[in-house]
Short mmCIF file of C-alpha atoms in Angstrom, two decimals:
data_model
loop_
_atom_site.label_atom_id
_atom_site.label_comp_id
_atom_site.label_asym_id
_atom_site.label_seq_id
_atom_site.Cartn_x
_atom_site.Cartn_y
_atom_site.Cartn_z
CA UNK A 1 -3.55 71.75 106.15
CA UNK A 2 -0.23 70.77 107.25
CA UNK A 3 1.54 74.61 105.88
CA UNK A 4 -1.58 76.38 107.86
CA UNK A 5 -0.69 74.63 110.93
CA UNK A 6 3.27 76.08 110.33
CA UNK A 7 2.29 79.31 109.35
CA UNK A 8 0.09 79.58 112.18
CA UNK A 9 2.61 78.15 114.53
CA UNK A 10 5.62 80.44 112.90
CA UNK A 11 3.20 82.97 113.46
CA UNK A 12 3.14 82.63 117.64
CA UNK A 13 7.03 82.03 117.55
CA UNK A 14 7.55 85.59 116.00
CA UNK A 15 4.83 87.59 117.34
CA UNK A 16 5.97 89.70 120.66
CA UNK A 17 3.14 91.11 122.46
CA UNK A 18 3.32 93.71 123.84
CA UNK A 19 1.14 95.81 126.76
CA UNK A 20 0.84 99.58 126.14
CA UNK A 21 0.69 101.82 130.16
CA UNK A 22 -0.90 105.36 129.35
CA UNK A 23 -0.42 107.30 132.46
CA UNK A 24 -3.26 109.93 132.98
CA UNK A 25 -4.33 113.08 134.51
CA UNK A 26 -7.78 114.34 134.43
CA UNK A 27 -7.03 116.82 131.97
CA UNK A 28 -6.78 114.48 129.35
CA UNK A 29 -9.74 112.28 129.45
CA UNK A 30 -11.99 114.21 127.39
CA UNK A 31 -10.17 111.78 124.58
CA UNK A 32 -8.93 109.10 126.41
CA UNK A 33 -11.43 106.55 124.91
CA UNK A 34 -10.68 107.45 121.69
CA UNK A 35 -6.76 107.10 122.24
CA UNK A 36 -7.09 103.46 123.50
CA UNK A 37 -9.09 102.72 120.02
CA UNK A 38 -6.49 104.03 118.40
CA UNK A 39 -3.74 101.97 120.07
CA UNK A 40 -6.23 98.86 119.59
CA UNK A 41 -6.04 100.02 115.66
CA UNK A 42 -2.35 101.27 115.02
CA UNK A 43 -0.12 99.63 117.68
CA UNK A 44 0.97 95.73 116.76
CA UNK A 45 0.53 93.23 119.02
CA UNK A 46 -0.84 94.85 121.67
CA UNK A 47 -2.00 92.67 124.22
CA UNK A 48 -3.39 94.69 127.64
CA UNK A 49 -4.06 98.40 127.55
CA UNK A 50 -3.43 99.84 130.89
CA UNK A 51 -4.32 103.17 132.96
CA UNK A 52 -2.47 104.99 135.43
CA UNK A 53 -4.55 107.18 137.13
CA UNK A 54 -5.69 109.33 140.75
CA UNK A 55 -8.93 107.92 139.54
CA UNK A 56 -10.69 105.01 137.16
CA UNK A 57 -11.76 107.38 134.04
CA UNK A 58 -12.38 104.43 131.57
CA UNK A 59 -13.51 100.83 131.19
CA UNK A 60 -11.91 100.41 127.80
CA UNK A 61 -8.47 99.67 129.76
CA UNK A 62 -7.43 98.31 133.01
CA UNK A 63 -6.91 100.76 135.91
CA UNK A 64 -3.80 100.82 138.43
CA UNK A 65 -4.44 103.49 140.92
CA UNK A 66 -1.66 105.73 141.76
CA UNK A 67 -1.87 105.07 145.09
CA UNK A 68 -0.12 101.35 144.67
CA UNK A 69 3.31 103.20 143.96
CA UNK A 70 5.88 104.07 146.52
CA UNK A 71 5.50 107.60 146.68
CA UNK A 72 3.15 110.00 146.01
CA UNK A 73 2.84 113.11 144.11
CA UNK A 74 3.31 115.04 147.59
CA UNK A 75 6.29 112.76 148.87
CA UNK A 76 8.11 113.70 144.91
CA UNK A 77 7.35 117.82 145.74
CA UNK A 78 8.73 117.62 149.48
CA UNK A 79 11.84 116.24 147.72
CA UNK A 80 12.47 118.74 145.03
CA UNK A 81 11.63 121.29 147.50
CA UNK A 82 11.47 125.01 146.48
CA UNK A 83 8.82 127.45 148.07
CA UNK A 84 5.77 125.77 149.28
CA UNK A 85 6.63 122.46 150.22
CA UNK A 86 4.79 120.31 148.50
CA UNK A 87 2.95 122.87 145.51
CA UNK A 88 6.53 122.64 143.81
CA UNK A 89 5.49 124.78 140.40
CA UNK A 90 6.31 121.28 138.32
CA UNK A 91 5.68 118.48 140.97
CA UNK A 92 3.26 116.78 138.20
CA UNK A 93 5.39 116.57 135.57
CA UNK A 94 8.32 115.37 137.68
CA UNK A 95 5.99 112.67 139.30
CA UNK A 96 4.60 111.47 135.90
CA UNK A 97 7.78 110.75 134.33
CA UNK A 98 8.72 108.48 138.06
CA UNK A 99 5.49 106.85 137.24
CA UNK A 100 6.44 105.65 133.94
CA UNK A 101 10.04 104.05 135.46
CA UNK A 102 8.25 102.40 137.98
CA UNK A 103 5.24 100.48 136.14
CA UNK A 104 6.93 97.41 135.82
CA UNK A 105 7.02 97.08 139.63
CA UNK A 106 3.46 97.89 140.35
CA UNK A 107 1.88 95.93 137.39
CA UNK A 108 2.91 92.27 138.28
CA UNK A 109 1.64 90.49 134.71
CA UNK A 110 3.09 93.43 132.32
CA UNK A 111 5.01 91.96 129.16
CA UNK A 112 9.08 92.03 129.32
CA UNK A 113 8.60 94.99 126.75
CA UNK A 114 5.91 97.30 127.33
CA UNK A 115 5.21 100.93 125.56
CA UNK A 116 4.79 103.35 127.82
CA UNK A 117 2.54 106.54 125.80
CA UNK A 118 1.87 110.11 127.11
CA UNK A 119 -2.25 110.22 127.26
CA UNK A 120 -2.18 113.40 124.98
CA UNK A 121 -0.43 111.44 122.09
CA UNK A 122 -2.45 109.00 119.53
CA UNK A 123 -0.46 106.90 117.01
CA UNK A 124 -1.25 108.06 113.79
CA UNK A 125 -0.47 104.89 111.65
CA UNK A 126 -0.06 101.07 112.16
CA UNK A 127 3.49 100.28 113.55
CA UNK A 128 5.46 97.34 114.99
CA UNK A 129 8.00 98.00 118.21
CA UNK A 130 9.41 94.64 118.40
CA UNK A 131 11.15 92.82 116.05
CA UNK A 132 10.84 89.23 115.05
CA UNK A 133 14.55 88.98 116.49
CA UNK A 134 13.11 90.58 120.02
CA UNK A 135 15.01 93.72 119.46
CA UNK A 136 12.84 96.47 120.17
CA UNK A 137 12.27 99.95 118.75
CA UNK A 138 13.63 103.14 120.41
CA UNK A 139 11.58 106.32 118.24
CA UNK A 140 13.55 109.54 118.48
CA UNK A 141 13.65 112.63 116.21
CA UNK A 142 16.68 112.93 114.07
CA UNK A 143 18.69 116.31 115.06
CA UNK A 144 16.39 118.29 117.24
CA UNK A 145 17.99 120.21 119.95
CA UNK A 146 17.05 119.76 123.76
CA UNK A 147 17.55 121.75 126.79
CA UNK A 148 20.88 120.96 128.12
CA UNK A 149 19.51 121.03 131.59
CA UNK A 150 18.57 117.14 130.31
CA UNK A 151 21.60 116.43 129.67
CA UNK A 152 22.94 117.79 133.36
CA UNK A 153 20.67 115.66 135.04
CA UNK A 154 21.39 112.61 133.19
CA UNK A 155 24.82 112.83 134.10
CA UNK A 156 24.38 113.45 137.39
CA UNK A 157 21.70 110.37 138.38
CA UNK A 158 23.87 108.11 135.85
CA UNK A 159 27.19 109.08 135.99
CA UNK A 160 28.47 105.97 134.21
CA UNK A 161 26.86 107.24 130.96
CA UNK A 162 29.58 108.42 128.67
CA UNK A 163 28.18 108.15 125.23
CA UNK A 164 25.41 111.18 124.70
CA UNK A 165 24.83 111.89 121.42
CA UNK A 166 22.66 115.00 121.12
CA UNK A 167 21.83 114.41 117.78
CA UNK A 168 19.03 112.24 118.73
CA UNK A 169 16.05 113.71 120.62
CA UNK A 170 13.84 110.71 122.14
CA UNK A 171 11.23 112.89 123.44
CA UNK A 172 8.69 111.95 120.98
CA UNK A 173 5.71 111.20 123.82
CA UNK A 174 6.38 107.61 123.85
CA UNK A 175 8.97 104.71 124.69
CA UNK A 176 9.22 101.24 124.83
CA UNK A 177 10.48 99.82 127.87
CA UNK A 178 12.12 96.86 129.23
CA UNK A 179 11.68 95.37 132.30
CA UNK A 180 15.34 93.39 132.45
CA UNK A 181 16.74 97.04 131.29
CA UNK A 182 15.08 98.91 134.32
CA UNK A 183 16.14 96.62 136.62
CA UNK A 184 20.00 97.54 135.25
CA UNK A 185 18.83 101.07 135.54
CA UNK A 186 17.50 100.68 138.60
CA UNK A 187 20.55 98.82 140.44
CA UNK A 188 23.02 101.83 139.02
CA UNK A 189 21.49 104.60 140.34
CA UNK A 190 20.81 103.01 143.66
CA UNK A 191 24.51 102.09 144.28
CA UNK A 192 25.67 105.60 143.34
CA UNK A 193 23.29 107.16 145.41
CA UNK A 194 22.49 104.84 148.39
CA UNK A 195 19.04 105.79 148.48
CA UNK A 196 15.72 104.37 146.08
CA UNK A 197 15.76 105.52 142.73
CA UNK A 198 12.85 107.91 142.98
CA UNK A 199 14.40 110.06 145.64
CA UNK A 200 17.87 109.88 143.79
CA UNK A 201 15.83 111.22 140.91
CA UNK A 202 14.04 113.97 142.68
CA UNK A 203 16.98 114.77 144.50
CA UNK A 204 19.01 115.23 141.39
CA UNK A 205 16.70 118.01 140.13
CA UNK A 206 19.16 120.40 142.35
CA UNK A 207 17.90 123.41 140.47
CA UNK A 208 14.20 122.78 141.65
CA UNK A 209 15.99 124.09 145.14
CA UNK A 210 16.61 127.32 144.18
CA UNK A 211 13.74 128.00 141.87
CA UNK A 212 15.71 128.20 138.95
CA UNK A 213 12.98 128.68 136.67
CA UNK A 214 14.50 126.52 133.91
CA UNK A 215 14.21 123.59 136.20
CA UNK A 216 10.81 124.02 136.42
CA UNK A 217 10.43 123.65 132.71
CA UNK A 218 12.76 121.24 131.25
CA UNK A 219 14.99 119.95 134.12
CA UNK A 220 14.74 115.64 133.80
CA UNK A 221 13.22 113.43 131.03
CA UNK A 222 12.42 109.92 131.33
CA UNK A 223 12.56 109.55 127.81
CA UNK A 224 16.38 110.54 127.19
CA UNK A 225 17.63 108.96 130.41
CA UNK A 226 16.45 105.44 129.44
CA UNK A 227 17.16 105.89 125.49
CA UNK A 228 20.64 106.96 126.40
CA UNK A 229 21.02 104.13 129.28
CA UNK A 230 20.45 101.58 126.43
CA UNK A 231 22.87 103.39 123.94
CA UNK A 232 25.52 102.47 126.40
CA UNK A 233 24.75 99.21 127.75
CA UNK A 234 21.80 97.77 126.08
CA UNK A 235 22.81 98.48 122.03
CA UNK A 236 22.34 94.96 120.72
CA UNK A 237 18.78 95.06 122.26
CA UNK A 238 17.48 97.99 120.38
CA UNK A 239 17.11 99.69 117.13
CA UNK A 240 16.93 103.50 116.68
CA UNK A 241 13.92 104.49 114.51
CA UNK A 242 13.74 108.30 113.29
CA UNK A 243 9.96 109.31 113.03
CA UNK A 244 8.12 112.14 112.60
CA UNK A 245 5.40 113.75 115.40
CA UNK A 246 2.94 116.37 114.02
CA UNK A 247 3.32 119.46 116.00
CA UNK A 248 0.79 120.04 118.93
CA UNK A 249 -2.50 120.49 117.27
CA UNK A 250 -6.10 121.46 118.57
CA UNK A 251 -7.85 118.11 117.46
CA UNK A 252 -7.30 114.11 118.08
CA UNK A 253 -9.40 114.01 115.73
CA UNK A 254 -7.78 115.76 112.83
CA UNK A 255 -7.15 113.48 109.87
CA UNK A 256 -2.81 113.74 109.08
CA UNK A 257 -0.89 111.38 106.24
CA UNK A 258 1.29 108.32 106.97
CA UNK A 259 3.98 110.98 107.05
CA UNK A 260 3.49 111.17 110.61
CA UNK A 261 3.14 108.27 113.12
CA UNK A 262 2.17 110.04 116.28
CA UNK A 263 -0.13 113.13 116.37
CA UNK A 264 0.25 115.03 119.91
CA UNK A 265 -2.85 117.50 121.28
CA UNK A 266 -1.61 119.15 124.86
CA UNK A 267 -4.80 119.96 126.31
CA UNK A 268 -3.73 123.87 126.39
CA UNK A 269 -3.71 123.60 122.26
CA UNK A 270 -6.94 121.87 121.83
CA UNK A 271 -9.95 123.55 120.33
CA UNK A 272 -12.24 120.57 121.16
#
């Protein structure tokens, strides 16, 4: 009796929960009830499941409306400007990705460490993201070249980032955040730039200006700026985990081997 009560107790000590934020777009809710089952299944620890949307498309999760953020899709185009104020050619994908830095000041009970997961990605197998020690998991692909415009940006909204080592690519459709590490983030780029982080952001996508057209494709990632940040100032919080995605594929539902632990299906690859 006395060892079940320890285990059981060791048990709480170790165990981090953690909430997952899936931000979505209505072109990727045909699945969306299937994804949260999966993160109920494959994902450790999770404790809330949340959904960033225009609109509530689920009740298996907990809705925060876009509208509770600072800014809004319009207010992100009007900043990267280009022709058509406000129908910038990539306003969406710039807007999601300042969606995902800014959760943890919209959602007031979110976890210290909270896995933020592109709604067109399912985890494919069961995996941890924090460590016993607290440390948590930063997934990246070993080796994988990204567009250097990336790299441009990041050194432009954080200058103070000196270490980039292009070996790793962390765009891999999902990150684990922390809140104490945004904050840092946060309080850098707002004393370099004098302005709120989501305009020094936008503004920072200079190329967007001119309609460079590789700008409009791969000019900022959330996912590199905030793996790198912690490289540099946050290592003894982290550990770097290689994984493997499988390729964009037409089906959520396609069965794939432990090989892989996150399947992605972009809505313009899906045959469902």
């Amino acid at each position: 009796m006395i060892f079940c009560l320890i285990f059981c107790l060791s048990g709480l000590l170790f165990s981090h929960q953690l909430d997952v934020v899936i931000p979505v777009h209505k072109k990727d809710t045909e699945n969306l009830d299937l994804l949260i089952d999966y993160v109920h299944k494959n994902i450790k620890d999770v404790r809330k499941v949340y959904v960033v949307s225009k609109h509530k498309f689920t009740d298996k999760a907990i809705w925060i409306d876009e509208q509770d953020y600072p800014f809004s899709i319009e207010d992100v185009a009007n900043e990267l400007g280009g022709v058509g104020v406000g129908k910038h050619i990539r306003r969406g994908w710039y807007y999601q990705q300042l969606l995902k830095f800014y959760t943890y000041k919209v959602i007031d009970d979110l976890t210290e460490d909270f896995l933020i997961l592109d709604a067109d990605t399912r985890p494919n197998k069961v995996m941890k993201f924090i460590e016993d020690d607290g440390r948590v998991y930063l997934d990246h692909f070993a080796c994988r070249c990204l567009c250097n415009e990336y790299y441009k940006f990041l050194n432009r909204l954080v200058p103070a980032i000196e270490d980039v080592h292009k070996g790793y690519n962390p765009v891999v459709h999902h990150m684990v955040f922390t809140k104490s590490i945004l904050d840092s983030l946060f309080q850098q780029v707002e004393e370099v730039h004098a302005k709120p982080f989501w305009l020094a952001f936008s503004n920072c996508v200079i190329g967007a200006r001119t309609l460079d057209p590789r700008y409009f494709y791969a000019g900022a990632s959330e996912y590199l700026i905030y793996f790198h940040f912690c490289r540099n100032f946050f290592p003894e919080k982290i550990l770097l985990r290689p994984i493997a995605v499988m390729p964009p594929c037409g089906s959520i539902t396609e069965s794939f081997g432990p090989r892989y632990a996150f399947v992605t299906h972009h809505n313009y690859d899906r045959t469902e």
